[in-house]
PDB file of C-alpha atoms in Angstrom:
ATOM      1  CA  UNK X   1     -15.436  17.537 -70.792  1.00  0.00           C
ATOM      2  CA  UNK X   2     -13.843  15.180 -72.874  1.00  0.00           C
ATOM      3  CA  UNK X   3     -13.082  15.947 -76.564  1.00  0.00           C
ATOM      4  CA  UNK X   4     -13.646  20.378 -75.566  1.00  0.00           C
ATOM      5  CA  UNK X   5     -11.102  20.881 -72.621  1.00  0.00           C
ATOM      6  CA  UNK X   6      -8.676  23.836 -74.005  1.00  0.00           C
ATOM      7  CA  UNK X   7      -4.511  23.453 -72.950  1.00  0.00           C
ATOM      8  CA  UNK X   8      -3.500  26.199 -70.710  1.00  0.00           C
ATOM      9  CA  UNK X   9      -0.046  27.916 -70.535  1.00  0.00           C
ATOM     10  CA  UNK X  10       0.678  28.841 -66.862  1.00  0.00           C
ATOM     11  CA  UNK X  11       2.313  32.412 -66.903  1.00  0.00           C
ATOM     12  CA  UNK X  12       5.239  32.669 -64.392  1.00  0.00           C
ATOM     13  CA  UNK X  13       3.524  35.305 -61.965  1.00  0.00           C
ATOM     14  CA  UNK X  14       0.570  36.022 -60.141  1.00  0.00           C
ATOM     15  CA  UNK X  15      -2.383  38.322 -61.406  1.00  0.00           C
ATOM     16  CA  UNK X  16      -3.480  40.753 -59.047  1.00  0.00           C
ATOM     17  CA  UNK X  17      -6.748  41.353 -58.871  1.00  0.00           C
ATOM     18  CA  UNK X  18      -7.759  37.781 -59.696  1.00  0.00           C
ATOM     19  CA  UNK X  19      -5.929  36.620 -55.932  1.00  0.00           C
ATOM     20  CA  UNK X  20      -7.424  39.716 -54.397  1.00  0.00           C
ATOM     21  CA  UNK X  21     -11.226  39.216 -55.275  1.00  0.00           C
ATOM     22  CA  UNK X  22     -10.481  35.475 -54.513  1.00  0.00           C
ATOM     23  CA  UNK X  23      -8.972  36.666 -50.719  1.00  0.00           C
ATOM     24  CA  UNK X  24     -11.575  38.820 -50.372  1.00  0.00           C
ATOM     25  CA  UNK X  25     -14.052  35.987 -51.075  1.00  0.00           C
ATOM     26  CA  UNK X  26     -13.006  34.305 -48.068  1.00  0.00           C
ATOM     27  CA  UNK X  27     -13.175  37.737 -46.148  1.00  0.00           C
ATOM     28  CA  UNK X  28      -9.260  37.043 -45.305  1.00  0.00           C
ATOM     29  CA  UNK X  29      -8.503  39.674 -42.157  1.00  0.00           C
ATOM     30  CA  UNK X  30      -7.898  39.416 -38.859  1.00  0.00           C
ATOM     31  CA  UNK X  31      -7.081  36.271 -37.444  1.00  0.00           C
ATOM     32  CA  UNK X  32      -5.697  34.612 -41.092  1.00  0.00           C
ATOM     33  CA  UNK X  33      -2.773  33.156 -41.808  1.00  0.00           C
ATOM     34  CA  UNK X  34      -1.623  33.098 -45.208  1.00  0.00           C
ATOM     35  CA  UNK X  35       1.299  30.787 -46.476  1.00  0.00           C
ATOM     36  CA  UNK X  36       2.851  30.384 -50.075  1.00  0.00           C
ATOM     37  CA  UNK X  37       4.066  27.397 -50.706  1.00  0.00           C
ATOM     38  CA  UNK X  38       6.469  28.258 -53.718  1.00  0.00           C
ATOM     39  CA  UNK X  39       6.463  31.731 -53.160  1.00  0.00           C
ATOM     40  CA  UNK X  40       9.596  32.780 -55.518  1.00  0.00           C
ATOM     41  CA  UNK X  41       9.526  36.614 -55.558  1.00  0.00           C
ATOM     42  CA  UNK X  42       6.775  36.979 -53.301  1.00  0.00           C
ATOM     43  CA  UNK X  43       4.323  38.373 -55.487  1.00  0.00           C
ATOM     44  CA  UNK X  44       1.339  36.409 -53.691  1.00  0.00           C
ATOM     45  CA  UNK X  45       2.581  37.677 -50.357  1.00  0.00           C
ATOM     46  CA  UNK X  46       2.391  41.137 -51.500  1.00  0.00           C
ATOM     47  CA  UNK X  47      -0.757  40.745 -52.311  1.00  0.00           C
ATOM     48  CA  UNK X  48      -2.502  39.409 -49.530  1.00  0.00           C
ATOM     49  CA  UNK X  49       0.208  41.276 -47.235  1.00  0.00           C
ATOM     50  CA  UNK X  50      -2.449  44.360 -48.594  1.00  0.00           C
ATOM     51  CA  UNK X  51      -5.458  42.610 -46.381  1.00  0.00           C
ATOM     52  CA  UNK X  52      -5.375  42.948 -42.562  1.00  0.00           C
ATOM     53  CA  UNK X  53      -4.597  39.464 -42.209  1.00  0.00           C
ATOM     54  CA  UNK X  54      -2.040  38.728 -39.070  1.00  0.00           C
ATOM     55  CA  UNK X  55       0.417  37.512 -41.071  1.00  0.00           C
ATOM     56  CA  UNK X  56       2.176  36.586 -44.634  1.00  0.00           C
ATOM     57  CA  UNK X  57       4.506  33.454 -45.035  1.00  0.00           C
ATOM     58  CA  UNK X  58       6.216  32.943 -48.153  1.00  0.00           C
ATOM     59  CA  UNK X  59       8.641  29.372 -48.621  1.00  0.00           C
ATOM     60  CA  UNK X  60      10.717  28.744 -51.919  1.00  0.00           C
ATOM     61  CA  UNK X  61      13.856  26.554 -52.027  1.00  0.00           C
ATOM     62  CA  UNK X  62      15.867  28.608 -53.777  1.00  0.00           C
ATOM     63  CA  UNK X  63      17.736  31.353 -52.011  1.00  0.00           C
ATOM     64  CA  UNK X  64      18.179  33.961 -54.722  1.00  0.00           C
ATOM     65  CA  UNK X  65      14.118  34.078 -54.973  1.00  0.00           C
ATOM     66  CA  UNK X  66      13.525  34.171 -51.462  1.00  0.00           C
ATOM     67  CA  UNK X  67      16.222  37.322 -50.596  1.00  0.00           C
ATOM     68  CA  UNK X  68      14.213  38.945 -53.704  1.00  0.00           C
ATOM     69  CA  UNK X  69      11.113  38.096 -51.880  1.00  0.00           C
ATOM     70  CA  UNK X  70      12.746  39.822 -49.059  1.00  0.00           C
ATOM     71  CA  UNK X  71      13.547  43.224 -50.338  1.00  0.00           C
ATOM     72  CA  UNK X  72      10.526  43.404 -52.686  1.00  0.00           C
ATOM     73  CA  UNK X  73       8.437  42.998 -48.693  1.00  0.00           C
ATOM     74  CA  UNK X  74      10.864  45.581 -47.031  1.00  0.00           C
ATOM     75  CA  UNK X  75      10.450  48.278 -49.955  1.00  0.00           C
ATOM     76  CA  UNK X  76       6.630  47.937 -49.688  1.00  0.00           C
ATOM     77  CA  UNK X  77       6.398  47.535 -46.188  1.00  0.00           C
ATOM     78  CA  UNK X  78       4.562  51.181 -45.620  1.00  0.00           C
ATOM     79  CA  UNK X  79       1.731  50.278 -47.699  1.00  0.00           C
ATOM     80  CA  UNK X  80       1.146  46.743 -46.299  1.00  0.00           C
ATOM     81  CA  UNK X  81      -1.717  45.991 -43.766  1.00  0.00           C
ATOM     82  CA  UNK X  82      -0.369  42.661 -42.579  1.00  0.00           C
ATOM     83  CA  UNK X  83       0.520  42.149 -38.892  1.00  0.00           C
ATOM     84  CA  UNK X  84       4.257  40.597 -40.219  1.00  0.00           C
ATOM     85  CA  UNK X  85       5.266  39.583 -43.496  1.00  0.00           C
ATOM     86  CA  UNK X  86       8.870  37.087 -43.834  1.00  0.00           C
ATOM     87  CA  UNK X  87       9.839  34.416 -46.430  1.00  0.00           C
ATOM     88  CA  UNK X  88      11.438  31.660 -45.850  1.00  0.00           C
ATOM     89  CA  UNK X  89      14.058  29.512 -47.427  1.00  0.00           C
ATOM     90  CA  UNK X  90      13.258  25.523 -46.866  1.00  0.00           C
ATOM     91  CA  UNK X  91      12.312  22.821 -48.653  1.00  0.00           C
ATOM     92  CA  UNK X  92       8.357  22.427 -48.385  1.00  0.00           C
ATOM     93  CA  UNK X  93       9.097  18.448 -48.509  1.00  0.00           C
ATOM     94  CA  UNK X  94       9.788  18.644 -44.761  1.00  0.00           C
ATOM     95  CA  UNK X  95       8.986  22.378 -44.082  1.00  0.00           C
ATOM     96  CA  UNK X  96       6.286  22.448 -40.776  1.00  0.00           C
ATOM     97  CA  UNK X  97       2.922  24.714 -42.028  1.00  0.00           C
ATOM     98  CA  UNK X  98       2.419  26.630 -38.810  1.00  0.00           C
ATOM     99  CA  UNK X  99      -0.708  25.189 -36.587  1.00  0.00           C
ATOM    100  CA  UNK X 100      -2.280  28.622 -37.389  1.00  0.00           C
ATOM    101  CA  UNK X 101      -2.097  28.903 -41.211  1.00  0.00           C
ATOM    102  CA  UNK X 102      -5.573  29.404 -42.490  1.00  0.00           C
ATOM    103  CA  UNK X 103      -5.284  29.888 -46.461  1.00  0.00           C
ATOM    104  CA  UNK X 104      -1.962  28.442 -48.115  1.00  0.00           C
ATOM    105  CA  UNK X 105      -1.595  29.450 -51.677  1.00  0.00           C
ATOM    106  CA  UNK X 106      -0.105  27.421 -54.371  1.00  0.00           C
ATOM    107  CA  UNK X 107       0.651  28.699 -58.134  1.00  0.00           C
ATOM    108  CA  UNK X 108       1.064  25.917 -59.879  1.00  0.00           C
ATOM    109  CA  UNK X 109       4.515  25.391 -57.823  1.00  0.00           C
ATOM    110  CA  UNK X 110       6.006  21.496 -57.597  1.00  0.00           C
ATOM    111  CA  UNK X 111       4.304  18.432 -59.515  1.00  0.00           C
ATOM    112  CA  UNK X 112       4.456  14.900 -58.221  1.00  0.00           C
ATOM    113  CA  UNK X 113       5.908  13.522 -55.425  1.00  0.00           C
ATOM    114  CA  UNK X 114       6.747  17.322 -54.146  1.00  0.00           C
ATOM    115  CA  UNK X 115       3.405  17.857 -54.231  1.00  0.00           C
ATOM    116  CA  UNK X 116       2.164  14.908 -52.701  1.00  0.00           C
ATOM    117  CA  UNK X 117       4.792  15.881 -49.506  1.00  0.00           C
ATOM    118  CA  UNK X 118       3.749  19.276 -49.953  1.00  0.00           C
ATOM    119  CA  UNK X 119      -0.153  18.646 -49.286  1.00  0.00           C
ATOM    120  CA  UNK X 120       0.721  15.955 -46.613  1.00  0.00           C
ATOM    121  CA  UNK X 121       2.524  18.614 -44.839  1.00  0.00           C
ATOM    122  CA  UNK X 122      -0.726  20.860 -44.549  1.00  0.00           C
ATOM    123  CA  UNK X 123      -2.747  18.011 -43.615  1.00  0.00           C
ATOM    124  CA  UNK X 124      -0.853  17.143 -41.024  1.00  0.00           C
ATOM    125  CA  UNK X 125      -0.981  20.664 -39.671  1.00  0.00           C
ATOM    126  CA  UNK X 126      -4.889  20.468 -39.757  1.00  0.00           C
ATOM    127  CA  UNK X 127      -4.543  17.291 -38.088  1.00  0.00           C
ATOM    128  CA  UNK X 128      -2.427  18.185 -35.021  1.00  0.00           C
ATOM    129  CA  UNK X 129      -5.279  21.666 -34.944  1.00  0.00           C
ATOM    130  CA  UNK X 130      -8.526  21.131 -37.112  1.00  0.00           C
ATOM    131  CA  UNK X 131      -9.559  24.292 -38.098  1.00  0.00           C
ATOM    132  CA  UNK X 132     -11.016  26.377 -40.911  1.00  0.00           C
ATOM    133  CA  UNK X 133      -8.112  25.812 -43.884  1.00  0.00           C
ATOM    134  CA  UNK X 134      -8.262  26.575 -47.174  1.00  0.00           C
ATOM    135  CA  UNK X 135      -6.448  25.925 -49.622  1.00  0.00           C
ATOM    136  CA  UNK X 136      -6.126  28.136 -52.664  1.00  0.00           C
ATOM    137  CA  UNK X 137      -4.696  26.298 -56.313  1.00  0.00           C
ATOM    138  CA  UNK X 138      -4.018  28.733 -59.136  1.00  0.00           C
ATOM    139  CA  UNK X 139      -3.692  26.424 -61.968  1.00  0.00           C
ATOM    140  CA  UNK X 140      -4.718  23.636 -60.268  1.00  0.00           C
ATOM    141  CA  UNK X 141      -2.016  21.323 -62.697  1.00  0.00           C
ATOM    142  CA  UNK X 142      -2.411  18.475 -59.874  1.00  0.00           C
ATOM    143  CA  UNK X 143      -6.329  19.149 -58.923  1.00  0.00           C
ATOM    144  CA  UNK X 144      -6.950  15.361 -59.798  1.00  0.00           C
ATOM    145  CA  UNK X 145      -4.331  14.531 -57.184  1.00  0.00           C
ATOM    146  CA  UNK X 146      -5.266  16.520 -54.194  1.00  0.00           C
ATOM    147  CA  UNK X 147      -8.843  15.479 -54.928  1.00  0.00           C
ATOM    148  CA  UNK X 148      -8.030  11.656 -54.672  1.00  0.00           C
ATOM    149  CA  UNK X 149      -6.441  13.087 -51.175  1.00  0.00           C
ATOM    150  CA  UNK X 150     -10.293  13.042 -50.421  1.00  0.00           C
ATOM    151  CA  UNK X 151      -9.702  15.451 -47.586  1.00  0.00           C
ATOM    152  CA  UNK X 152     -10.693  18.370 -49.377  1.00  0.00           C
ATOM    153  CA  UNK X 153     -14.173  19.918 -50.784  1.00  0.00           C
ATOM    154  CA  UNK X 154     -14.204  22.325 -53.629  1.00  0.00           C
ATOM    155  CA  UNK X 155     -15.400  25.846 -52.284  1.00  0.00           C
ATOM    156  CA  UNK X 156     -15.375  28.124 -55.235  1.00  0.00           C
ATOM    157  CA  UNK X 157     -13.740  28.862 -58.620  1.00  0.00           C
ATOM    158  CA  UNK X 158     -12.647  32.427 -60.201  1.00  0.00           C
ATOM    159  CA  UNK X 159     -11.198  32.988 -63.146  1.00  0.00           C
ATOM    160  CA  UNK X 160      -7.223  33.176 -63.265  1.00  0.00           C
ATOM    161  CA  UNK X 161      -7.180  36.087 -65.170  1.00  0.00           C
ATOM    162  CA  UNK X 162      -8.747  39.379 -65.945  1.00  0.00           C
ATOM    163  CA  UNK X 163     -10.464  40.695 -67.520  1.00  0.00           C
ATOM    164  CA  UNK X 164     -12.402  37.035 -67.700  1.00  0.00           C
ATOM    165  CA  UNK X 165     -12.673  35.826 -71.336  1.00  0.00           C
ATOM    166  CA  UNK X 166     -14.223  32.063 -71.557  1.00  0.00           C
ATOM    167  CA  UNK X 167     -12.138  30.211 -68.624  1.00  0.00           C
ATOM    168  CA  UNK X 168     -13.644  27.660 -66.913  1.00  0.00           C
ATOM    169  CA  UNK X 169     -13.080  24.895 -69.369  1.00  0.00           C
ATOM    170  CA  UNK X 170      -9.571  26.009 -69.291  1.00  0.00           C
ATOM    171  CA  UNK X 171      -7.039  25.923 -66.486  1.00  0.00           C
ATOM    172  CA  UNK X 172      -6.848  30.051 -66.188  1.00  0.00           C
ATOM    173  CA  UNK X 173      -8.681  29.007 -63.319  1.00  0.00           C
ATOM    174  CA  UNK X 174      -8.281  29.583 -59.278  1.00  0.00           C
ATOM    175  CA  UNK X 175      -9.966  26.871 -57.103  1.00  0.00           C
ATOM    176  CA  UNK X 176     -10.616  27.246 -53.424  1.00  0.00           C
ATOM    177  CA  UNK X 177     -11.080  24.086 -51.154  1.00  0.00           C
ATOM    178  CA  UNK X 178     -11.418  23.802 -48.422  1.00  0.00           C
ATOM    179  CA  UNK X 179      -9.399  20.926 -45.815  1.00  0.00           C
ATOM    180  CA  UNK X 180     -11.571  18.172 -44.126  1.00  0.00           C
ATOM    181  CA  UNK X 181     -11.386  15.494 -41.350  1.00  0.00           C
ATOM    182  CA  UNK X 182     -10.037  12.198 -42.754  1.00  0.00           C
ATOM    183  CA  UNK X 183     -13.205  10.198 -43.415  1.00  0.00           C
ATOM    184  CA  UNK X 184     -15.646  13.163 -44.045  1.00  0.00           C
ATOM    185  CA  UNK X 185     -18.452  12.165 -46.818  1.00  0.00           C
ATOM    186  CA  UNK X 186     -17.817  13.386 -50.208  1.00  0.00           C
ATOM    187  CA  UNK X 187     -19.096  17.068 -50.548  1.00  0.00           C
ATOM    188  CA  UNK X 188     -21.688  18.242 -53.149  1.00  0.00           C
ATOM    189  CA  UNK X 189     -20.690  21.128 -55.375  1.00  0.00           C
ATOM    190  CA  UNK X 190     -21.737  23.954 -53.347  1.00  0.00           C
ATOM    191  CA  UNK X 191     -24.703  26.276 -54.374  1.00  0.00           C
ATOM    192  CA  UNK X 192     -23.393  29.148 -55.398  1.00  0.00           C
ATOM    193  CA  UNK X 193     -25.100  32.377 -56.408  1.00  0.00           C
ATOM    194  CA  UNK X 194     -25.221  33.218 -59.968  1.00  0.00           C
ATOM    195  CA  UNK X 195     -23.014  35.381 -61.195  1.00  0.00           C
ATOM    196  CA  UNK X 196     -21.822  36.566 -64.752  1.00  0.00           C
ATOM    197  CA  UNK X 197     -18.271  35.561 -64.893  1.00  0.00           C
ATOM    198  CA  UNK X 198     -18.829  32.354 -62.396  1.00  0.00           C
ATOM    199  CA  UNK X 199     -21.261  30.390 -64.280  1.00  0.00           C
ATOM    200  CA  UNK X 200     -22.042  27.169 -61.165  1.00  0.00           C
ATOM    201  CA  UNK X 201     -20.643  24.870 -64.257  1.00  0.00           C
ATOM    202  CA  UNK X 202     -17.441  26.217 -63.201  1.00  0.00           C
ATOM    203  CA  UNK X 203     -17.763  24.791 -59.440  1.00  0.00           C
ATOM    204  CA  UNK X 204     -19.717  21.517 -61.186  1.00  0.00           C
ATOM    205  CA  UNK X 205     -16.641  20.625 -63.658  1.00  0.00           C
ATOM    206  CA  UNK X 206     -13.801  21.898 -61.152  1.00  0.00           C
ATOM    207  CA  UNK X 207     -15.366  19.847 -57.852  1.00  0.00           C
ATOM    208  CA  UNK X 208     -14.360  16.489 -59.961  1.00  0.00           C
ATOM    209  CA  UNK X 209     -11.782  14.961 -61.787  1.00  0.00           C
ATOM    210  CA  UNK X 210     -10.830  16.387 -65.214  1.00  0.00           C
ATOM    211  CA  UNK X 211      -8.677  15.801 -68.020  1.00  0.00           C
ATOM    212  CA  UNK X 212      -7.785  18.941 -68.303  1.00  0.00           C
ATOM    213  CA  UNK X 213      -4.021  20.051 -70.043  1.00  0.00           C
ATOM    214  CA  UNK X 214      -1.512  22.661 -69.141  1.00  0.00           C
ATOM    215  CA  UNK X 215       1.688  23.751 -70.179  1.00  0.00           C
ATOM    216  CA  UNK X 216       4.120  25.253 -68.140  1.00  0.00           C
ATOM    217  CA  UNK X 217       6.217  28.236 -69.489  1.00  0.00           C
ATOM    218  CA  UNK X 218       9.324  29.807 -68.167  1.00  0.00           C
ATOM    219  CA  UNK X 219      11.133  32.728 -69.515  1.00  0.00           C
ATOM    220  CA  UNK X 220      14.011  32.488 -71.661  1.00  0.00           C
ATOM    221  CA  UNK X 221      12.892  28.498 -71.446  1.00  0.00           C
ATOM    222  CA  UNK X 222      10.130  28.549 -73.291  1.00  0.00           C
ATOM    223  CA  UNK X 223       7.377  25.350 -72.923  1.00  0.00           C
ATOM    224  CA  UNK X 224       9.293  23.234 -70.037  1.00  0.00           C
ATOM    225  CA  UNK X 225       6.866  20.800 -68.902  1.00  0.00           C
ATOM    226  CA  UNK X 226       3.248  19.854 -70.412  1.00  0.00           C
ATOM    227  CA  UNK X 227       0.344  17.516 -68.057  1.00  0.00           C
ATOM    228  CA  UNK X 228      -0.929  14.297 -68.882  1.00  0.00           C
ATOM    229  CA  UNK X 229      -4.626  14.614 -69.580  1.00  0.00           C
ATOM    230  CA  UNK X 230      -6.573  11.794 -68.211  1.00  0.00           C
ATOM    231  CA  UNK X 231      -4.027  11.154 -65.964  1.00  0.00           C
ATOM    232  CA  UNK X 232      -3.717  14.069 -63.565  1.00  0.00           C
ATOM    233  CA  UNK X 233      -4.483  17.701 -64.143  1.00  0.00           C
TER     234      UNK X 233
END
């Protein structure tokens, strides 16, 4: 809303449980997929490498983050449930998402034109196989932009954090949408359950455009990049 949306600071890693519950909400297991785009240390992929899913796939650009990614997999390998877990070095401008990636996971990674090359990289992945894709946007800094895509619908929203103070007029938020066939109608928010910490305003304000802010923050860096409210998030 206008006038009451709140700036918020994007820490530099994942929260746990948050990206579980939010896995688990799309009963991620056999059969799934899951690919970080911007994985760094590979955080994400340990935690959804904990879920029987077939497979993790983790992609960064830099080199340094991805070998970290590496050994951080390979040390807890015995306590993963994944089929195979790898990351992968490549720039996600031109990087091929695998015809069988089912969720791909972004934290707040690339802005901008690498996002727009990013996202048009996973669509054309659903377009060469339609099939049941999600994608999953902690921080959604560029949710404006992937919802002009219009080839996505707004599944769910959790909070970004835990334990869940007052969130979702803030961008400590994780949205869930789900990938559609160029030219599908315009989704309605879906109806949702109630639930304490998921009031359905959260789907109602997060399934359209907002102006809301973040900052970005990066260790030893401090406040490195801030949005443009009103013109994407």
């Amino acid at each position: 809303m206008p006038g009451r949306t709140q700036s918020a600071t994007v820490p530099s890693t994942s929260q746990w449980l948050p990206l579980r519950r939010t896995l688990r909400d799309l009963g991620a297991g056999a059969g799934d997929v899951f690919v970080d785009l911007g994985s760094g240390k590979g955080q994400a992929l340990l935690i959804a490498g904990r879920l029987p899913v077939d497979r993790v796939v983790g992609v960064d650009l830099v080199d340094e983050l991805t070998q970290a990614a590496r050994r951080n997999l390979a040390a807890a390998r015995p306590r993963l449930r994944c089929g195979s877990a790898e990351a992968v070095t490549a720039d996600v401008r031109t990087w091929a998402v695998p015809e069988d990636t089912s969720i791909v996971f972004l934290y707040c990674p690339f802005f901008g034109e690498v996002f727009d090359a990013a996202v048009r990289r996973v669509l054309d992945s659903y377009d060469r196989r339609p099939r049941p894709l999600r994608i999953v946007y902690a921080f959604p800094w560029e949710h404006n932009r992937l919802l002009a895509s219009d080839r996505v619908a707004v599944e769910a929203v959790r909070p970004a954090q835990w334990p869940a103070r007052p969130w979702w007029r803030t961008g400590w938020t994780i949205v869930t949408y789900r990938v559609v066939a160029a030219g599908t109608p315009p989704a309605s928010p879906p109806a949702l359950p109630r639930r304490l910490f998921r009031p359905r305003r959260s789907v109602e304000r997060w399934s359209a455009p907002n102006d809301q802010h973040f900052r970005l923050y990066r260790p030893g860096h401090g406040y490195v990049k801030t949005s443009d409210a009103g013109i994407r998030c």
